Tab-separated table of C-alpha atoms and ligand atoms in Angstrom:
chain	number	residue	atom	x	y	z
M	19	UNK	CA	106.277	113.299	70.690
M	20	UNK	CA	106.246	111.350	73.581
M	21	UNK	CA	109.494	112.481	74.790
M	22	UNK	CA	108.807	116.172	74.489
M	23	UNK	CA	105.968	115.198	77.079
M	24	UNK	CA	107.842	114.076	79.155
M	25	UNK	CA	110.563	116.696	79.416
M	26	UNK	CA	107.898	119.308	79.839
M	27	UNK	CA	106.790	117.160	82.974
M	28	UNK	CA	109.174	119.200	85.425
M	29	UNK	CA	107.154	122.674	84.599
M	30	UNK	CA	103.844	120.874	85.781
M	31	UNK	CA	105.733	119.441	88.860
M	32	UNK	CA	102.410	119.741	91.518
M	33	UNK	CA	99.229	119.253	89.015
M	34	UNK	CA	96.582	117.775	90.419
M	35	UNK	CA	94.165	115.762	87.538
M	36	UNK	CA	90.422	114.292	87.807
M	37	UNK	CA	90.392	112.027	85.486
M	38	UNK	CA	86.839	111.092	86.716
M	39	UNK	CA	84.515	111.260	89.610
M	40	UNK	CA	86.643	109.717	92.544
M	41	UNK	CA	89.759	109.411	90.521
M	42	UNK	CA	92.816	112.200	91.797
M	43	UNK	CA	96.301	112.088	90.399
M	44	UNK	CA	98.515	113.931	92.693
M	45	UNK	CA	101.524	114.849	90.262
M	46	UNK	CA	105.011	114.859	92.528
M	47	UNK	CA	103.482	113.996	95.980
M	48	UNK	CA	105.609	111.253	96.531
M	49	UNK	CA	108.638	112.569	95.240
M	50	UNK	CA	110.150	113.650	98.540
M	51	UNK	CA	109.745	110.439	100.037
M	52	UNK	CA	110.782	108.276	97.254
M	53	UNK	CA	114.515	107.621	98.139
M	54	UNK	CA	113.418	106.133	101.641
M	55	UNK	CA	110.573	104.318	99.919
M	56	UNK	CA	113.143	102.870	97.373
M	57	UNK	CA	115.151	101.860	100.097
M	58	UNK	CA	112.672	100.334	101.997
M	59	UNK	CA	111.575	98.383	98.834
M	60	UNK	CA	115.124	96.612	98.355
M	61	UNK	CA	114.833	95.636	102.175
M	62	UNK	CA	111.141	94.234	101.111
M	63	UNK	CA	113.130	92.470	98.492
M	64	UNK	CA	115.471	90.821	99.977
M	65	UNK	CA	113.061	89.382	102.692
M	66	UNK	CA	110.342	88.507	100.060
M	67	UNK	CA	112.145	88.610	96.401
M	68	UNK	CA	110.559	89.713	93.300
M	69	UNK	CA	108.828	86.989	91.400
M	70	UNK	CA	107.593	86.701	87.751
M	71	UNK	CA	103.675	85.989	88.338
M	72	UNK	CA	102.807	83.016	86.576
M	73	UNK	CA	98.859	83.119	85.478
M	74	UNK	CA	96.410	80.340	86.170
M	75	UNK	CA	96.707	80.299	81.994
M	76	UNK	CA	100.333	79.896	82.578
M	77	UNK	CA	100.974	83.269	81.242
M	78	UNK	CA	104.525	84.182	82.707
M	79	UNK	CA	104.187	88.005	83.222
M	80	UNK	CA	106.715	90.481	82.455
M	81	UNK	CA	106.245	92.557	85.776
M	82	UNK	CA	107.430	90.957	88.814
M	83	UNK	CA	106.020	91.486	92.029
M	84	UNK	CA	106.969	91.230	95.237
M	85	UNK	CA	103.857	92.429	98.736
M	86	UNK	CA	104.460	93.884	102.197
M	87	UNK	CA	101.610	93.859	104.918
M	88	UNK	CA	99.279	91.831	106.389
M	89	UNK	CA	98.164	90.784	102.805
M	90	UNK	CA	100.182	90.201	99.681
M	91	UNK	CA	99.423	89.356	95.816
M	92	UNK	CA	99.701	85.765	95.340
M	93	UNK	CA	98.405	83.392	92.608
M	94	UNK	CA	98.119	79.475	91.845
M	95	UNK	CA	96.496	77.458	89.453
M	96	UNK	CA	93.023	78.474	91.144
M	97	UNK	CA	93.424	82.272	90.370
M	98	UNK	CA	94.245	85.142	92.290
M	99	UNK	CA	94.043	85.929	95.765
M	100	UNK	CA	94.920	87.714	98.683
M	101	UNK	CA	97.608	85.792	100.584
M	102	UNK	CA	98.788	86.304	104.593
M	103	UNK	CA	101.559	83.748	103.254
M	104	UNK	CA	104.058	84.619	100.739
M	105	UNK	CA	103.431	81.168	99.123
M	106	UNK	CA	106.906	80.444	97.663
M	107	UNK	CA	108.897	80.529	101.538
M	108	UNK	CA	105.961	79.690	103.297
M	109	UNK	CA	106.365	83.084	105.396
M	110	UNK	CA	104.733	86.057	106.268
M	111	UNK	CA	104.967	89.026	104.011
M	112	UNK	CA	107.199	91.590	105.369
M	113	UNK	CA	105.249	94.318	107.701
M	114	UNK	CA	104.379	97.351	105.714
M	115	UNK	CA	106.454	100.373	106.752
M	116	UNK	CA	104.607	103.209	108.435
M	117	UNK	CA	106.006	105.701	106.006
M	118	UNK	CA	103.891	103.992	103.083
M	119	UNK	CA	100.635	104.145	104.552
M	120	UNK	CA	100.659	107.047	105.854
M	121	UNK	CA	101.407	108.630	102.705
M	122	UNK	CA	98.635	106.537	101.351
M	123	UNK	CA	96.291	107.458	103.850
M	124	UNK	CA	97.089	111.167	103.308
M	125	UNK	CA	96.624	110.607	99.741
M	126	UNK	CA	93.563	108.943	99.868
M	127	UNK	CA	92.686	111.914	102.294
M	128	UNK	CA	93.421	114.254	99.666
M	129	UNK	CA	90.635	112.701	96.850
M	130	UNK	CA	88.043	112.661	99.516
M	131	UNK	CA	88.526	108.741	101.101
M	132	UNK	CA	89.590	109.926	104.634
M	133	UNK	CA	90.457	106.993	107.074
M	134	UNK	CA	92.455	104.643	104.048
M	135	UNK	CA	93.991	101.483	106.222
M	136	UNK	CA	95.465	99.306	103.518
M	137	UNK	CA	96.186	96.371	104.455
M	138	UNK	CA	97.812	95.349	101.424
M	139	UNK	CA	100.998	97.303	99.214
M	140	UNK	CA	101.523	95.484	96.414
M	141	UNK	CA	105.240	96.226	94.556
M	142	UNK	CA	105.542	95.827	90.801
M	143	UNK	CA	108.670	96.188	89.184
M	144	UNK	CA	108.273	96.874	85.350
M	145	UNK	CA	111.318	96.122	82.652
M	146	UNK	CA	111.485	97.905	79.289
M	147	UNK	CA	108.933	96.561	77.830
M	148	UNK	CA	106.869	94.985	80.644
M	149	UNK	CA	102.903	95.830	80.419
M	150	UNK	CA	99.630	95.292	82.336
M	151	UNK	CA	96.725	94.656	80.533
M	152	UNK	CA	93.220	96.267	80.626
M	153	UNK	CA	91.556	95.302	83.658
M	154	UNK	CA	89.294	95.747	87.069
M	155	UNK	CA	90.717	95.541	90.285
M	156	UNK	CA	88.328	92.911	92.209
M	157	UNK	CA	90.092	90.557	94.219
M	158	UNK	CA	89.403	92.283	96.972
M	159	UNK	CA	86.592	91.928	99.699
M	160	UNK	CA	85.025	95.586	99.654
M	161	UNK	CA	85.208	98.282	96.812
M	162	UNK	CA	84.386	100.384	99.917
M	163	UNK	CA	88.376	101.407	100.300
M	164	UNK	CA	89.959	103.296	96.882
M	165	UNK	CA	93.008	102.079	95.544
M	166	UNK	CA	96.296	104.346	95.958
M	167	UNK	CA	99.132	103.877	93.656
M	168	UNK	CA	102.618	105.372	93.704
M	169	UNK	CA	104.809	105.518	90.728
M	170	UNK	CA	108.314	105.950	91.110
M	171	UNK	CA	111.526	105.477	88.729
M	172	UNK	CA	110.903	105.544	84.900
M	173	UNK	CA	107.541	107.100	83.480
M	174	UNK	CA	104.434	105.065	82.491
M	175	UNK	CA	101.301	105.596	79.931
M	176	UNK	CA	98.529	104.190	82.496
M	177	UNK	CA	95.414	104.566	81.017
M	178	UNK	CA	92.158	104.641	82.730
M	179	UNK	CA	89.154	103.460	80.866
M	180	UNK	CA	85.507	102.757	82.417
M	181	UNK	CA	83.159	100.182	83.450
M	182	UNK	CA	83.629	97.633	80.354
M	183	UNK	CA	86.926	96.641	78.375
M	184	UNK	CA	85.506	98.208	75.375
M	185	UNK	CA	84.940	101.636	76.805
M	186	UNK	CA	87.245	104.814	75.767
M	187	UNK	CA	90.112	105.485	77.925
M	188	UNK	CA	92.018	108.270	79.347
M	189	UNK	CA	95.596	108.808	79.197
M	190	UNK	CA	97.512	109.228	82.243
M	191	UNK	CA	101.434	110.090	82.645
M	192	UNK	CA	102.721	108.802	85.836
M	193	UNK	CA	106.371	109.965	86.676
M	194	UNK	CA	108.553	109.601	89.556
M	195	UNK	CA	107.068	110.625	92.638
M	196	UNK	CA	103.193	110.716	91.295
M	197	UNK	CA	100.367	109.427	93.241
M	198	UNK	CA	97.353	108.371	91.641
M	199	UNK	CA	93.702	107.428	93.857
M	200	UNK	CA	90.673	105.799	92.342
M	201	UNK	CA	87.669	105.063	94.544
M	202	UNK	CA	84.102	105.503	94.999
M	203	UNK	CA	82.578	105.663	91.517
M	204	UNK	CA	85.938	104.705	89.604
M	205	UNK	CA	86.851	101.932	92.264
M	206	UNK	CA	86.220	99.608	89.740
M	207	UNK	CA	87.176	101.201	86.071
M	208	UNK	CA	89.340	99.497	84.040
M	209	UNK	CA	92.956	100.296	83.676
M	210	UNK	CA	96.000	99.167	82.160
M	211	UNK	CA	99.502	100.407	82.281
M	212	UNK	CA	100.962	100.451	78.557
M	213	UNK	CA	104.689	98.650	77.608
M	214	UNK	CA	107.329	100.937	79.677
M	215	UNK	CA	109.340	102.558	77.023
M	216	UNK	CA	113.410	102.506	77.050
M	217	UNK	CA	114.882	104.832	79.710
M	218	UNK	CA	117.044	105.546	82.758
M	219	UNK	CA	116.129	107.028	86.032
M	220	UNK	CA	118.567	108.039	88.501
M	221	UNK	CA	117.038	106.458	91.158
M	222	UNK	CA	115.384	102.798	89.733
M	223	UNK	CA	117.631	102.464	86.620
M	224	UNK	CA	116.052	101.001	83.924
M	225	UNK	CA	112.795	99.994	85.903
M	226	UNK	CA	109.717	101.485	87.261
M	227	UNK	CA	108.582	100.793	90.760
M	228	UNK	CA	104.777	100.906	91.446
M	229	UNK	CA	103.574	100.839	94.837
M	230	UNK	CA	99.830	100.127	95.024
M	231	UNK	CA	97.449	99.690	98.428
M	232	UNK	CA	94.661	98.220	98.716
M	233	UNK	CA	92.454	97.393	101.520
M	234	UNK	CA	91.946	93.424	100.556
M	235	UNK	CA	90.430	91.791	102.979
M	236	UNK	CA	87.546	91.694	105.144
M	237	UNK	CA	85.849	94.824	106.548
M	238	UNK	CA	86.068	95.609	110.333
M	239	UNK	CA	82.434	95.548	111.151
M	240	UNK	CA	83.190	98.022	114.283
M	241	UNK	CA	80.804	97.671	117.230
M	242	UNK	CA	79.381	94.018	115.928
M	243	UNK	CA	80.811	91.307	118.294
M	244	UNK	CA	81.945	88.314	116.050
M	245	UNK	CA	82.795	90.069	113.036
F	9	LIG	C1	100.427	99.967	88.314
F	9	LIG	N1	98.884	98.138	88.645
F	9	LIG	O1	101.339	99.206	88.565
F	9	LIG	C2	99.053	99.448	88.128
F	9	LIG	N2	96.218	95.853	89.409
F	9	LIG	O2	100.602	101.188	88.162
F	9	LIG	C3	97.678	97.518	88.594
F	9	LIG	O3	96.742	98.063	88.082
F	9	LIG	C4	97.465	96.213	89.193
F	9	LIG	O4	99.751	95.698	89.316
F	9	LIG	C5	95.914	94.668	89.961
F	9	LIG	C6	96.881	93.790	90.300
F	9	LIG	C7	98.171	94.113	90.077
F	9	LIG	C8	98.489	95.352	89.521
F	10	LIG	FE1	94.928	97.177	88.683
């Protein structure tokens, strides 16, 4: 069932979907740029490797991550947060390439959130298998800035549910190439990405790359000396 779904995904190529109010999936808009992005993420890699994020639980999770930007994804025993410092070498994350935020920024453009400037693109790398769990994005200092995500390399069942865990959810195909944006109203739905199922892509293998931006930190406050 699945499968047929997927192989029908080629005749829909372009398709644009609103899951919600402030929520735009741009089907294949990434798809030209994915072989330099792919690149570009193995540089990332070998700078700042993947890592298995451990939870402050001590839940070892099946995605590994790995950040480039001012700001990357890091977590200790008290929680998550938004890290200048990729803890584990003590270094800077490397710089985010200007390729991935502008395509972020033109995505972002695109759903109606003109002037994106993540600071923040956090990599996941998803096994056969590997899963995020329903959640809210809200680690970061504003909900002012949407959240951009690129998928690339094997398909994923993301679904996109609403302001409480129990509340019905939508479900999303992301393939290669497709950009999803959630902002605004749905900046802070709840959303999960279901187990990757068994597959090979030409260009990732038997993984799926996600690319997601987020503007983290503080807001400029433009025009207010101190800030
Ligand atoms: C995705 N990722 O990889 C969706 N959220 O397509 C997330 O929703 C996510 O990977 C918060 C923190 C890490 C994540
Ligand atoms: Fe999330």
């Amino acid at each position: 069932m699945i499968d047929d779904l997927f192989a029908g995904m080629d005749l829909y190529d372009d398709r644009r979907e609103a899951p919600a109010e402030g929520a735009l999936v741009l089907h294949g808009y990434g798809r030209t740029e994915a072989p330099a992005f792919l690149a570009a993420v193995g540089q990332i890699a070998e700078e700042a490797p993947f890592r298995h994020i451990v939870t402050p639980a001590g839940y070892r999770m099946s995605v590994a991550v790995t950040s480039c930007g001012p700001l990357g994804w890091a977590t200790d025993a008290q929680g998550y947060r938004y890290s200048p410092i990729e803890p584990e070498s003590g270094r800077p994350w490397p710089p985010m390439p200007k390729e991935f935020s502008d395509l972020a920024r033109r995505a972002a453009a695109e759903a109606g959130f003109s002037g994106f400037a993540p600071d923040t693109c956090l990599i996941n790398r998803y096994a056969v298998g590997s899963r995020i769990s329903l959640h809210q994005d809200k680690h970061e200092a504003t909900y002012d800035a949407p959240i951009v995500s690129l998928s690339l390399g094997l398909p994923a069942i993301f679904l996109f549910g609403g302001f409480e865990r129990s509340a019905p959810t939508t479900r999303i195909i992301l393939g290669h190439g497709d950009v999803m944006v959630w902002g605004g109203p749905s900046r802070l739905r709840y959303h999960a990405v279901q187990p990757i199922k068994p597959g090979w892509h030409p260009d990732t293998g038997e993984f799926r790359i996600s690319l997601t931006f987020r503007k983290a930190g503080r807001p400029r406050r433009e025009g207010v000396s101190g800030a």
